[in-house]
Coordinates of C-alpha atoms and ligand atoms in Angstrom, one line a residue:
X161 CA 84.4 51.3 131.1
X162 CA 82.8 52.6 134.4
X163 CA 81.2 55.8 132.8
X164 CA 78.9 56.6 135.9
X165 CA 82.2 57.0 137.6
X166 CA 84.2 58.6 134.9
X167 CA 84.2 61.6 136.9
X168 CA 85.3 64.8 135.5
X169 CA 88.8 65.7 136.4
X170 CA 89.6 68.5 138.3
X171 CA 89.2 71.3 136.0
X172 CA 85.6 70.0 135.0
X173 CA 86.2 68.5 132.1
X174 CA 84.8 65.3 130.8
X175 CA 87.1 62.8 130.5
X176 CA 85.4 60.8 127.7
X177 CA 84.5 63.1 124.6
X178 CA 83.3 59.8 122.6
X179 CA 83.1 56.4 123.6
X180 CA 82.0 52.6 122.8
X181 CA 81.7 50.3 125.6
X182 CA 81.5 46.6 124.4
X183 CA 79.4 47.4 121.6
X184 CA 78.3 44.1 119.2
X185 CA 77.0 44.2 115.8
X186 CA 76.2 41.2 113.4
X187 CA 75.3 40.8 109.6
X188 CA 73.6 37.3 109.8
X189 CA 76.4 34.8 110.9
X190 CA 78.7 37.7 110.5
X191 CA 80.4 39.0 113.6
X192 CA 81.2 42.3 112.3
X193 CA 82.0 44.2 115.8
X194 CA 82.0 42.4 119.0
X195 CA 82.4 43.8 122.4
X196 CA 84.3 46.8 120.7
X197 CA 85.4 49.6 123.3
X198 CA 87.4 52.4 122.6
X199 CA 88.0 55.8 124.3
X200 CA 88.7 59.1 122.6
X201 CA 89.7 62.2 125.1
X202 CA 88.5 65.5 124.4
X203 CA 91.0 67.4 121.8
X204 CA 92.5 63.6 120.7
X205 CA 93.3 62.2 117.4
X206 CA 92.2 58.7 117.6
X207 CA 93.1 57.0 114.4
X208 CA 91.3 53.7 113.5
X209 CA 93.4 51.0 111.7
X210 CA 92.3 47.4 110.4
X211 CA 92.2 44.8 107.6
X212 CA 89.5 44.9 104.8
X213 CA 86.2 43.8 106.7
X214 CA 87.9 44.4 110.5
X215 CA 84.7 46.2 111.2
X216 CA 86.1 50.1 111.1
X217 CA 83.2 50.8 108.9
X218 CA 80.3 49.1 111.5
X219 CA 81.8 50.8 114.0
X220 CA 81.7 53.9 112.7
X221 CA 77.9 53.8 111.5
X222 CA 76.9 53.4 114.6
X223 CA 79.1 56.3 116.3
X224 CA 76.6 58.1 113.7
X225 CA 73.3 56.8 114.9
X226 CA 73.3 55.4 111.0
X227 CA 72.8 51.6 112.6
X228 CA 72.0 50.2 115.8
X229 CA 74.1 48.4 118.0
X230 CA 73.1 44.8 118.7
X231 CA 74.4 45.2 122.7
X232 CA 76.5 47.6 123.9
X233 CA 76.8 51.3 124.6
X234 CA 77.4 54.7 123.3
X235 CA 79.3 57.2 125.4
X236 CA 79.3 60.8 124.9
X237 CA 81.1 63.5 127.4
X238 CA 80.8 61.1 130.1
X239 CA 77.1 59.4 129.3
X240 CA 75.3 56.7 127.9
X241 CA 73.4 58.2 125.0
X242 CA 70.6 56.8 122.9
X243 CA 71.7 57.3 119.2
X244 CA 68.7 56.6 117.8
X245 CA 69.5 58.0 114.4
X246 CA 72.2 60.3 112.4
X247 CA 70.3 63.5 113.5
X248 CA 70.6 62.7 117.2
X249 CA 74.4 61.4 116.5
X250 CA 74.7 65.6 115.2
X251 CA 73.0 67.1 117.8
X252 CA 75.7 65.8 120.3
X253 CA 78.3 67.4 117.8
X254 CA 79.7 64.1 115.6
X255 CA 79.9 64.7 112.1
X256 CA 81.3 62.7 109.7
X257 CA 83.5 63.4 106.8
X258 CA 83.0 60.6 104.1
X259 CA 85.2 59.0 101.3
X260 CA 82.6 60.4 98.9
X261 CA 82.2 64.1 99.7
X262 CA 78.2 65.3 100.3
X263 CA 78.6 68.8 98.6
X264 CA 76.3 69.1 96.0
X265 CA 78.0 69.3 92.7
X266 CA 76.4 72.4 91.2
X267 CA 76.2 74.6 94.0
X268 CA 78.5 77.0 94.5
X269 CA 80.4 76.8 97.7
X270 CA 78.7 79.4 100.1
X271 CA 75.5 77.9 99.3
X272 CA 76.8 74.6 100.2
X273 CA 78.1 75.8 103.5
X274 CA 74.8 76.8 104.8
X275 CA 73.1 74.5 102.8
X276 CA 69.9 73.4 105.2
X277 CA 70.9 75.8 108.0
X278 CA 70.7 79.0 105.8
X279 CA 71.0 82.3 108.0
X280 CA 68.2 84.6 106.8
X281 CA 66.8 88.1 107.3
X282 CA 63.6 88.5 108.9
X283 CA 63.2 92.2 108.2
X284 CA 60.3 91.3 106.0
X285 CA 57.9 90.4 108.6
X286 CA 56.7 86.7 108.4
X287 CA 58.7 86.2 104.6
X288 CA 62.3 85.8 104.8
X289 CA 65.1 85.5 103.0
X290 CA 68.8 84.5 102.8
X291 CA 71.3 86.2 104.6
X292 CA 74.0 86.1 102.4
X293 CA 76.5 88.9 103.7
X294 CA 76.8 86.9 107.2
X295 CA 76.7 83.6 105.4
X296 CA 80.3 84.8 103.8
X297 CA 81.3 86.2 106.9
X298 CA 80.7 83.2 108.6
X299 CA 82.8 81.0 106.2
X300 CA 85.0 83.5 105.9
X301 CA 85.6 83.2 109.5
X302 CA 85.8 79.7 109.5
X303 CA 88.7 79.3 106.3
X304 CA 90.9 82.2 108.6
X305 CA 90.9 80.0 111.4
X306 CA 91.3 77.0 109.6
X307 CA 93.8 78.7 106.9
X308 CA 92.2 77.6 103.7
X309 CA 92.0 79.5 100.7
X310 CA 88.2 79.2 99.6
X311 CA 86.8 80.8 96.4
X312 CA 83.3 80.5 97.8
X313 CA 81.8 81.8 94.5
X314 CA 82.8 78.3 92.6
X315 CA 81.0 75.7 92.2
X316 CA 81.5 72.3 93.9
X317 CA 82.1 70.7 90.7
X318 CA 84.5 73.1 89.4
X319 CA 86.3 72.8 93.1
X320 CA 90.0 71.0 93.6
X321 CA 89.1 68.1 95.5
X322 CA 91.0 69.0 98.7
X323 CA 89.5 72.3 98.8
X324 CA 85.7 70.3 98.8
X325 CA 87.6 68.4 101.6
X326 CA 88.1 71.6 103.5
X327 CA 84.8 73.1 102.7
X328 CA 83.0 69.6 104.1
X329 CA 85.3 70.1 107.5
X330 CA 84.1 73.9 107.6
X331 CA 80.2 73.0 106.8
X332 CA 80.4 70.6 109.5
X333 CA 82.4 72.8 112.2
X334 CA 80.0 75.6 111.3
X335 CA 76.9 73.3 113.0
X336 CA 78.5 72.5 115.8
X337 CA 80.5 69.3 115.0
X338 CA 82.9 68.7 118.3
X339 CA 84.0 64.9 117.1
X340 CA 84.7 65.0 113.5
X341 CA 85.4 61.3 112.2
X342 CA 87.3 61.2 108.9
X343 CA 87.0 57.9 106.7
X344 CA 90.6 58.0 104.5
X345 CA 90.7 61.8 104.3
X346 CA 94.0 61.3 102.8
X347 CA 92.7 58.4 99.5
X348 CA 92.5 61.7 97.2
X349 CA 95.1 63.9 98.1
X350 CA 98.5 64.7 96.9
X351 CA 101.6 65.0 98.9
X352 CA 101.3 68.5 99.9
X353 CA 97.6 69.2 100.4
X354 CA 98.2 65.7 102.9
X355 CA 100.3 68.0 105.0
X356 CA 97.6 70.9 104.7
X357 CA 95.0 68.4 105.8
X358 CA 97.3 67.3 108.6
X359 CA 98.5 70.9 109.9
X360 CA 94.5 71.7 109.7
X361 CA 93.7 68.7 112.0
X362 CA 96.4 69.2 114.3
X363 CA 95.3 73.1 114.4
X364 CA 91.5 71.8 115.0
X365 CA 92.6 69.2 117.9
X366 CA 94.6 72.0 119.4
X367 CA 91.3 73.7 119.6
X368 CA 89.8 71.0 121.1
X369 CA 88.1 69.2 118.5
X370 CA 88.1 65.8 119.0
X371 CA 89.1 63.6 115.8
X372 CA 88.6 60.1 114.8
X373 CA 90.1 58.7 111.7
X374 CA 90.0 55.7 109.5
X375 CA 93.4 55.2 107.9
X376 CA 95.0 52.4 106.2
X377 CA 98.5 54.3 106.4
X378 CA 101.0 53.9 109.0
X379 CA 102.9 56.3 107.6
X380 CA 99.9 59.1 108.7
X381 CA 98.9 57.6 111.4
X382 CA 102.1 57.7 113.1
X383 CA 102.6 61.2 111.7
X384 CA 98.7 62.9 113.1
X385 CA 97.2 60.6 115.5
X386 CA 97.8 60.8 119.5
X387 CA 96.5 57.3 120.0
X388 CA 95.8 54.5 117.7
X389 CA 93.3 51.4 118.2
X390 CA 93.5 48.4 115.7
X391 CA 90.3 46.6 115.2
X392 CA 90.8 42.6 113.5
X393 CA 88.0 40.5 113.3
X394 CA 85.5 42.5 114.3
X395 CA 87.4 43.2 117.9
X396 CA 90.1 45.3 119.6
X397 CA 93.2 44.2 118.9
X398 CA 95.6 46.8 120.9
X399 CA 95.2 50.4 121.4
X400 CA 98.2 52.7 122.5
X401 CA 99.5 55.9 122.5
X402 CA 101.5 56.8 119.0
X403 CA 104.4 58.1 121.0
X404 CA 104.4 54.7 122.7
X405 CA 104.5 52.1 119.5
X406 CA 106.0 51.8 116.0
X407 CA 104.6 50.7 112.5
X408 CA 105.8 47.3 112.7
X409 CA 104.0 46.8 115.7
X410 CA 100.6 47.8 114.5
X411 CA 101.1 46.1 111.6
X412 CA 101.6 43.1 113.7
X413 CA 98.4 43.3 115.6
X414 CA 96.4 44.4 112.6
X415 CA 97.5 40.6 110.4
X416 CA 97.6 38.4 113.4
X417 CA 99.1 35.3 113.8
X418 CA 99.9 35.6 109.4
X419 CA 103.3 36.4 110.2
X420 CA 105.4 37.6 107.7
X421 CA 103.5 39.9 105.6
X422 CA 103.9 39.1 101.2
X423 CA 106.7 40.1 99.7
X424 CA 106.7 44.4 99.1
X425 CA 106.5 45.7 95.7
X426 CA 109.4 47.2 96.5
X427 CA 111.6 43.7 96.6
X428 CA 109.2 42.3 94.0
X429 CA 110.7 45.3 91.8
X430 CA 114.1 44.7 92.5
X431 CA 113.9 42.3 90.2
X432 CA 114.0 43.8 86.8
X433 CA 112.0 43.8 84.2
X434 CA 112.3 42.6 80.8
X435 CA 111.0 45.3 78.8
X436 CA 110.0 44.2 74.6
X437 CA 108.4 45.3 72.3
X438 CA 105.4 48.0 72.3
X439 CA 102.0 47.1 73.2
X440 CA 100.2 49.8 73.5
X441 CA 100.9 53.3 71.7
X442 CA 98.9 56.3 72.2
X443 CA 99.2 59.2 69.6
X444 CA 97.9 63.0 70.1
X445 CA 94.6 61.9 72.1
X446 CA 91.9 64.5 72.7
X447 CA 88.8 64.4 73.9
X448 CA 85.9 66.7 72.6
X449 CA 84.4 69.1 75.2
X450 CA 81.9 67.5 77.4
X451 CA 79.9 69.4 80.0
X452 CA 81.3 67.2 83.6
X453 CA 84.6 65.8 82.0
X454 CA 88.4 67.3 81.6
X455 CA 89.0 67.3 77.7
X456 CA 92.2 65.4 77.0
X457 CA 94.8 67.9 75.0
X458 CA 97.4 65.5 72.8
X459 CA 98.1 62.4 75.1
X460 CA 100.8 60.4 73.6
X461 CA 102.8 57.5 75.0
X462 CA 104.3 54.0 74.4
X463 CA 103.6 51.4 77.0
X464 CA 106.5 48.1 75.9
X465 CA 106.2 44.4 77.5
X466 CA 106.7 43.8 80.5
X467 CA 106.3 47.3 81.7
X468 CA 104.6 49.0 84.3
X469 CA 103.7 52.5 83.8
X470 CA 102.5 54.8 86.7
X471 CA 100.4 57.4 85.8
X472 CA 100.6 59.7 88.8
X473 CA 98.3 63.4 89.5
X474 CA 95.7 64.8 91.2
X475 CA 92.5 63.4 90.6
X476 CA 90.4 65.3 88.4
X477 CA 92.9 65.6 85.7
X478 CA 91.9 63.8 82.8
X479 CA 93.3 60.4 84.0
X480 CA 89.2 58.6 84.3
X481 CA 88.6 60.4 80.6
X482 CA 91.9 59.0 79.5
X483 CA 91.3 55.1 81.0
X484 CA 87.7 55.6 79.4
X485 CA 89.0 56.1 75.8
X486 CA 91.5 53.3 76.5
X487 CA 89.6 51.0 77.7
X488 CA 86.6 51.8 74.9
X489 CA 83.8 53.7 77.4
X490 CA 84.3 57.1 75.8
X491 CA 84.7 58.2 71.9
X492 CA 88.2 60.2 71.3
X493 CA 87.9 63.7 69.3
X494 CA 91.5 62.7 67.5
X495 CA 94.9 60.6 67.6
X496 CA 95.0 56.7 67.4
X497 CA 95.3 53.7 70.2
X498 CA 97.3 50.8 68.6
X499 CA 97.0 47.5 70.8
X500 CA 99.7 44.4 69.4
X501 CA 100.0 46.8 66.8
X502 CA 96.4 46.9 65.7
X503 CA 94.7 50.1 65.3
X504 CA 91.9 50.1 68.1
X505 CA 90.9 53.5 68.6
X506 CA 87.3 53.3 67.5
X507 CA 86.5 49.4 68.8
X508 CA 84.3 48.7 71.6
X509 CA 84.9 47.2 75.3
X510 CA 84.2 43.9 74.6
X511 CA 86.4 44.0 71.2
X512 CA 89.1 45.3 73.2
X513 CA 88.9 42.5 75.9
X514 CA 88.5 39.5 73.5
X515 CA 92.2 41.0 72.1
X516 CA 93.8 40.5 75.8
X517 CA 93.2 43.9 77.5
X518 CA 91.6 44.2 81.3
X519 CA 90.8 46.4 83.0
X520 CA 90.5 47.5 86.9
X521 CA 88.0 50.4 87.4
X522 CA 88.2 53.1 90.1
X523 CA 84.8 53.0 90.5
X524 CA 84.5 49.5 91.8
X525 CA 80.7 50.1 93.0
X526 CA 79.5 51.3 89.6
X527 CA 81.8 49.7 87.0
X528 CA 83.4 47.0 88.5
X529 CA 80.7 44.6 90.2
X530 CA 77.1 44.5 90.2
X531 CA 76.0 44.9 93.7
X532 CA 73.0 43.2 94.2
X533 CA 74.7 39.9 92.5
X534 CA 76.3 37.0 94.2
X535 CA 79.8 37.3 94.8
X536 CA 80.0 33.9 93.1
X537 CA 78.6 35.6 89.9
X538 CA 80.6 38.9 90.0
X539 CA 83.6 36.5 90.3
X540 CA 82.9 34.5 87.6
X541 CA 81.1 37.4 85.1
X542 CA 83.1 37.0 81.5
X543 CA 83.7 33.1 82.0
X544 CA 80.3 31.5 82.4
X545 CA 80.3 30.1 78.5
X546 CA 83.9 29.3 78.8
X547 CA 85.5 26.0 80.0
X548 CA 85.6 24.8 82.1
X549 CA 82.4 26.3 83.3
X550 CA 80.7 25.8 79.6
X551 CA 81.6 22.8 77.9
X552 CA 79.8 22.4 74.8
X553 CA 77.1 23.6 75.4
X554 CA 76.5 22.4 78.8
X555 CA 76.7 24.4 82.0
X556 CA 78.8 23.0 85.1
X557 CA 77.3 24.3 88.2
X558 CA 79.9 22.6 90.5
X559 CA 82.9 23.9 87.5
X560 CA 81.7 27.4 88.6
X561 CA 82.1 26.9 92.1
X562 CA 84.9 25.7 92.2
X563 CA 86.9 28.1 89.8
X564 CA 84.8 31.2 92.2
X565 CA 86.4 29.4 95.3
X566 CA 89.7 29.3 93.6
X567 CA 89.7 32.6 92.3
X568 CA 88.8 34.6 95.8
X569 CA 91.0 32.5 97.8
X570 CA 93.9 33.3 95.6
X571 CA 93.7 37.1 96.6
X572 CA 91.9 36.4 100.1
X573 CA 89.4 37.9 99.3
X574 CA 87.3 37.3 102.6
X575 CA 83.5 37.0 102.2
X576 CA 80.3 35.4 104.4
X577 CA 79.4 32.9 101.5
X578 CA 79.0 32.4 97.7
X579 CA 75.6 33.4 97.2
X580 CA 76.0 37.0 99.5
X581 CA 75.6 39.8 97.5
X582 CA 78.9 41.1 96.1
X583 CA 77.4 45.3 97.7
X584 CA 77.5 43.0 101.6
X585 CA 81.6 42.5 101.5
X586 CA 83.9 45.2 102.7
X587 CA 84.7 48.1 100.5
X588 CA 88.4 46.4 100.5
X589 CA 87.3 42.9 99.8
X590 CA 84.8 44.0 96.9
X591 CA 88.3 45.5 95.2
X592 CA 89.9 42.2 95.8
X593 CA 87.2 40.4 94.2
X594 CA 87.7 42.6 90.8
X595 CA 90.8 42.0 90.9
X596 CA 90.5 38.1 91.4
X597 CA 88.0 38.1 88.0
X598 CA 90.0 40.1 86.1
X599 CA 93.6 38.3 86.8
X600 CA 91.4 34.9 85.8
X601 CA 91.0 35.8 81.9
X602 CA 94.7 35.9 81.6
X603 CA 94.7 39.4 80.0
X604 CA 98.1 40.7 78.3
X605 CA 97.7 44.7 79.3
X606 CA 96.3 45.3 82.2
X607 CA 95.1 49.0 82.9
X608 CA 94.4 49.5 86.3
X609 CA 93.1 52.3 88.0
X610 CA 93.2 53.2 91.9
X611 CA 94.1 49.5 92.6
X612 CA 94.8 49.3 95.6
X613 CA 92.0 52.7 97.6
X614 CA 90.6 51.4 100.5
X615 CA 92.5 48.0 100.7
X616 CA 94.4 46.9 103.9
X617 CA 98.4 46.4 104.0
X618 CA 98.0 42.6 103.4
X619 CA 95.9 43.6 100.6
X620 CA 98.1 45.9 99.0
X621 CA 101.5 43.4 99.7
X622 CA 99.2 41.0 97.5
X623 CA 97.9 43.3 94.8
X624 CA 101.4 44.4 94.4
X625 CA 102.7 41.1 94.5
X626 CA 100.2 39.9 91.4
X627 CA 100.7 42.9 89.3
X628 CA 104.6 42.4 89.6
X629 CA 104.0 39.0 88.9
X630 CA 101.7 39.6 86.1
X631 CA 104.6 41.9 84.4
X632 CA 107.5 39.4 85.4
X633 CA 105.8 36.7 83.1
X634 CA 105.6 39.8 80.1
X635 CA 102.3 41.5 81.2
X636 CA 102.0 45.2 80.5
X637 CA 100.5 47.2 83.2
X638 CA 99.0 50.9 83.0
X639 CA 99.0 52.2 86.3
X640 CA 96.5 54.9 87.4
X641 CA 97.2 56.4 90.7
X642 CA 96.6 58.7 93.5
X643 CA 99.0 57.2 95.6
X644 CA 102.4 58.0 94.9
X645 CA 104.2 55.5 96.7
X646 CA 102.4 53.1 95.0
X647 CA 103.7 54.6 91.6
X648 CA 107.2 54.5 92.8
X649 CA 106.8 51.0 94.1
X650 CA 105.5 49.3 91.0
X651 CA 106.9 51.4 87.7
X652 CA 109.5 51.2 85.2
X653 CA 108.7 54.8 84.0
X654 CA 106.4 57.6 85.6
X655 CA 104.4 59.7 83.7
X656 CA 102.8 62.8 85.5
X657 CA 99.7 64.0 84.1
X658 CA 97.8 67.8 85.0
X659 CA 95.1 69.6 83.5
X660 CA 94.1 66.6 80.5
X661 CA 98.0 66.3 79.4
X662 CA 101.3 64.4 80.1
X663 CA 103.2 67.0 81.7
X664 CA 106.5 65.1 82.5
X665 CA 108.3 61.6 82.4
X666 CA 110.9 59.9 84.9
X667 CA 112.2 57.0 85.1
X668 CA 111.6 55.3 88.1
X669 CA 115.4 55.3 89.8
X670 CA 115.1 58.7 88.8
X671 CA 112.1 59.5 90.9
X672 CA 111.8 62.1 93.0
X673 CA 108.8 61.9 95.3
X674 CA 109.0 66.4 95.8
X675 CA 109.9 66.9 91.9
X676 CA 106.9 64.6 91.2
X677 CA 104.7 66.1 93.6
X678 CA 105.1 70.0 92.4
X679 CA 104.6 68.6 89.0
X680 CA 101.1 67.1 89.9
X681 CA 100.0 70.5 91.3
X682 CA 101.7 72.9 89.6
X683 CA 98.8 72.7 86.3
X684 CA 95.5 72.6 86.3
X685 CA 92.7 71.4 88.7
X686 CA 95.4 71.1 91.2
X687 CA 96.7 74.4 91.4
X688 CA 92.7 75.5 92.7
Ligands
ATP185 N1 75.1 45.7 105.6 C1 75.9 44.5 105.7 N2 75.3 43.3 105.5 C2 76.1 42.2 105.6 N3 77.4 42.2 106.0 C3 77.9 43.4 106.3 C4 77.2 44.6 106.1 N4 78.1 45.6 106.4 C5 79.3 45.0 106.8 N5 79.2 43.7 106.6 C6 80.3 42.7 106.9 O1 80.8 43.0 108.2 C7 82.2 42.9 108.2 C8 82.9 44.2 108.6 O2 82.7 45.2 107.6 P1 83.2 46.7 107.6 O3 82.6 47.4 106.4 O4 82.8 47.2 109.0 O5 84.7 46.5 107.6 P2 85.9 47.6 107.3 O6 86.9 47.4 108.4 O7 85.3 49.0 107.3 O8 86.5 47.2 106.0 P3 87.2 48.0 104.7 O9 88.5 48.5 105.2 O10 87.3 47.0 103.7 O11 86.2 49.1 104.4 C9 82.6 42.4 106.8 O12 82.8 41.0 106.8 C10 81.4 42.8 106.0 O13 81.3 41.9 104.9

């Protein structure tokens, strides 16, 4: 990229709002960008597509001043800068919208728009204070233009998660943010606040905001983005115009020489299931009243053998509160959960899992690994006294390794070593590696929540493929997701949740993706 010659064009414009020119960044042996350049126009969507561990994450952090490129440069509106940290990075306008949203939980909204840049009054000679009138104007303002309904007198925590989406956009565009980069904006959303998100972006670009986004979804990317750049390996694969390429191609480029990708859920569900008897049968749950959970109001289902049920709705619902009494991390206020037709409602995690049930968590970071472990010992956590790691008494160091190796290669999960820690791998290939450990003890009901948030296509063709698998050979799966074509892939039978309660049943060759949809909003936390 000639940047001293990137002239402006006629009008005075620049001609690059944001750009990376060969920029390099390693992790130890790990290449995780090299010679990366990309070019974003002012008022572009740039969308940024890639495997688990391409890099889209690396490249990003440093677009943000958050790390430092090895070589390389940084170009904003047609120079070289010097990001030397995240505050410089927002100076020049580039603000980030994260998978995890900043807003601070119990502040109302208002406060958390001019949170650290509050406008204030200085009638009161060297004292000031907080000037809330043209703090509400301001956001006020800002929702109009945008056309979001905000109730700025709720609290963040008490906030529909899209409308915390919007109000993280508005904080940002109200200091000055001129390159907004989105990682997944779309991972929480239903249908129809996607198509908000997407009208708002397209109203922002039009405005001459300049957006980058991370998606795994072809489907959006070919629906918002004017351009599209697929990083593999740590470099540019192939960058084009949207109007100029098709899914299939990008898909290509993004998998490489792997050629045909696994078989969909799709044709992995076209073979039916056997369904027998039931395994799991939930009876007039509720959950007391806890200050930061949704109380569950009567939840009653039967989950048979060899079934998958999808549990779709808007996050936020009751869906974690209802996985946590299932799965033993939360007492229930009433009703029973029979497993093989024993009466488990008050047993702990571990008695639950010694009976054949495992478990995925959403919260991979948290619940599902330890972080500062190897990935060798968050692989293997559960089996270390079993053979044929323990035999007798007697540990086999080179057992372990070998059933680690086998276990992460049979999900590709795609890591820098044994003994890394398990918090250096991707955010994609850490949820592969739960899912490798948790497929190894052979469970009979799997419940599984979010399995497949933040994992690349090849990813999700093999998650899909194993939990089809899993329910071919008589597994029962409980399926927890945001993502409805997930749900519509994978089950036998849909339930919709809202507002802590099953609000409506279809059977999957019934499903309608609208009818589903409406349902998800029409109750509760996502009506907001
Ligand atoms: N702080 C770190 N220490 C060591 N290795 C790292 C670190 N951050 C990233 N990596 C490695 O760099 C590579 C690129 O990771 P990155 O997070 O950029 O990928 P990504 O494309 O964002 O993946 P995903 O879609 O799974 O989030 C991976 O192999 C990852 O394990």
């Amino acid at each position: 990229m000639n940047v001293r010659n990137a002239a402006r064009d006629e009008t005075g414009q620049v001609s690059v709002r944001l750009g990376a020119d060969r920029l390099c960044k390693s992790y130890g042996s790990i290449e995780a960008n090299r010679d990366i350049s990309i070019t974003v126009a002012p008022g572009e969507i740039h969308a940024i597509v890639g495997e688990n561990g391409a890099g889209k994450s690396t490249l990003m952090r440093m677009l943000q001043g958050i790390e430092q490129p090895d070589s390389g440069r940084i170009i904003v509106d047609d120079q070289v800068v010097d990001l030397t940290g995240p505050q410089r990075a927002f100076t020049l306008g580039i603000g980030m919208v994260h998978q995890e949203f900043m807003l601070a939980p119990d502040l109302t909204l208002l406060e958390n728009l001019v949170l650290g840049d509050e406008p204030v009054i200085r009638a009161l000679g060297p004292a000031s204070t907080i000037d809330w009138r043209s703090a509400l104007e301001s956001g006020e303002r800002l929702a109009r233009e945008t056309a979001a309904h905000v109730d700025w007198s709720r609290t963040a925590r008490n906030t529909p998660v899209h409308i915390q989406q919007f109000v993280e956009i508005i904080r940002l565009l109200r200091r000055g943010t001129r390159i907004l980069i989105l990682d997944e904006p779309t991972a929480v959303l239903a249908p129809q606040q996607v198509d908000d998100l997407f009208a708002l972006l397209k109203k922002l670009r039009d405005g001459g905001t300049t957006i980058l986004f991370i998606s795994h979804k072809l489907r959006e990317v070919m629906a918002l983005a004017d351009q599209v750049t697929v990083i593999r390996r740590g470099e540019v694969q192939y960058t084009s115009p949207v109007a100029e390429t098709d899914p299939d191609t990008i898909a290509g480029h993004m998998v490489g020489g792997q050629g045909v990708l696994p078989e969909s859920a799709a044709d992995a569900k076209s073979r039916q299931a056997v369904v027998g008897d039931v395994v799991l049968e939930v009876s007039g749950l509720t959950t007391p009243i806890v200050e930061k959970s949704h109380p569950l109001h009567g939840v009653g289902f039967e989950l048979r053998k060899g079934e998958i049920i999808g549990l779709a709705g808007v996050s936020g619902n009751g869906q974690n509160e209802l996985v946590e009494c299932l799965v033993g991390l939360r007492p229930v206020g009433g009703g029973v959960v029979s497993f093989a037709g024993q009466d488990i409602t008050h047993m702990s995690n571990q008695q639950r899992r010694a009976r054949g049930m495992g478990y995925i968590s959403a919260d991979r970071r948290h619940e599902g690994l330890a972080l500062e472990a190897s990935v060798e010992a968050n692989v293997i956590a559960g089996s270390q006294r079993k053979p044929p790691i323990s035999n007798g008494g007697f540990f086999n160091r080179r057992a372990m390794r070998r059933a680690a190796e086998e276990r992460l290669s049979f999900i590709g999960v795609r890591h820098g070593g044994l003994d890394n820690a398990a918090g250096d791998l991707s955010g994609g290939n850490q949820q592969r590696l739960v899912f490798a450990r948790e497929i190894a003890s052979r469970p009979s009901l799997l419940i599984v929540s979010q399995p497949t948030r933040g994992v690349d296509l090849v990813g999700i063709a093999a998650i899909h493929g194993i939990l089809s698998d899993f329910r071919r050979n008589g597994g029962s799966v409980l399926l927890i997701s945001e993502e409805l074509d997930e749900i519509l892939a994978l089950s036998d039978r849909i339930l919709v949740m809202a507002d802590g309660a099953i609000v409506g049943e279809t059977s999957a060759s019934d499903a309608d993706i609208g009818h589903i949809g409406r349902m998800m909003v029409i109750q509760g936390a996502g009506d907001g």
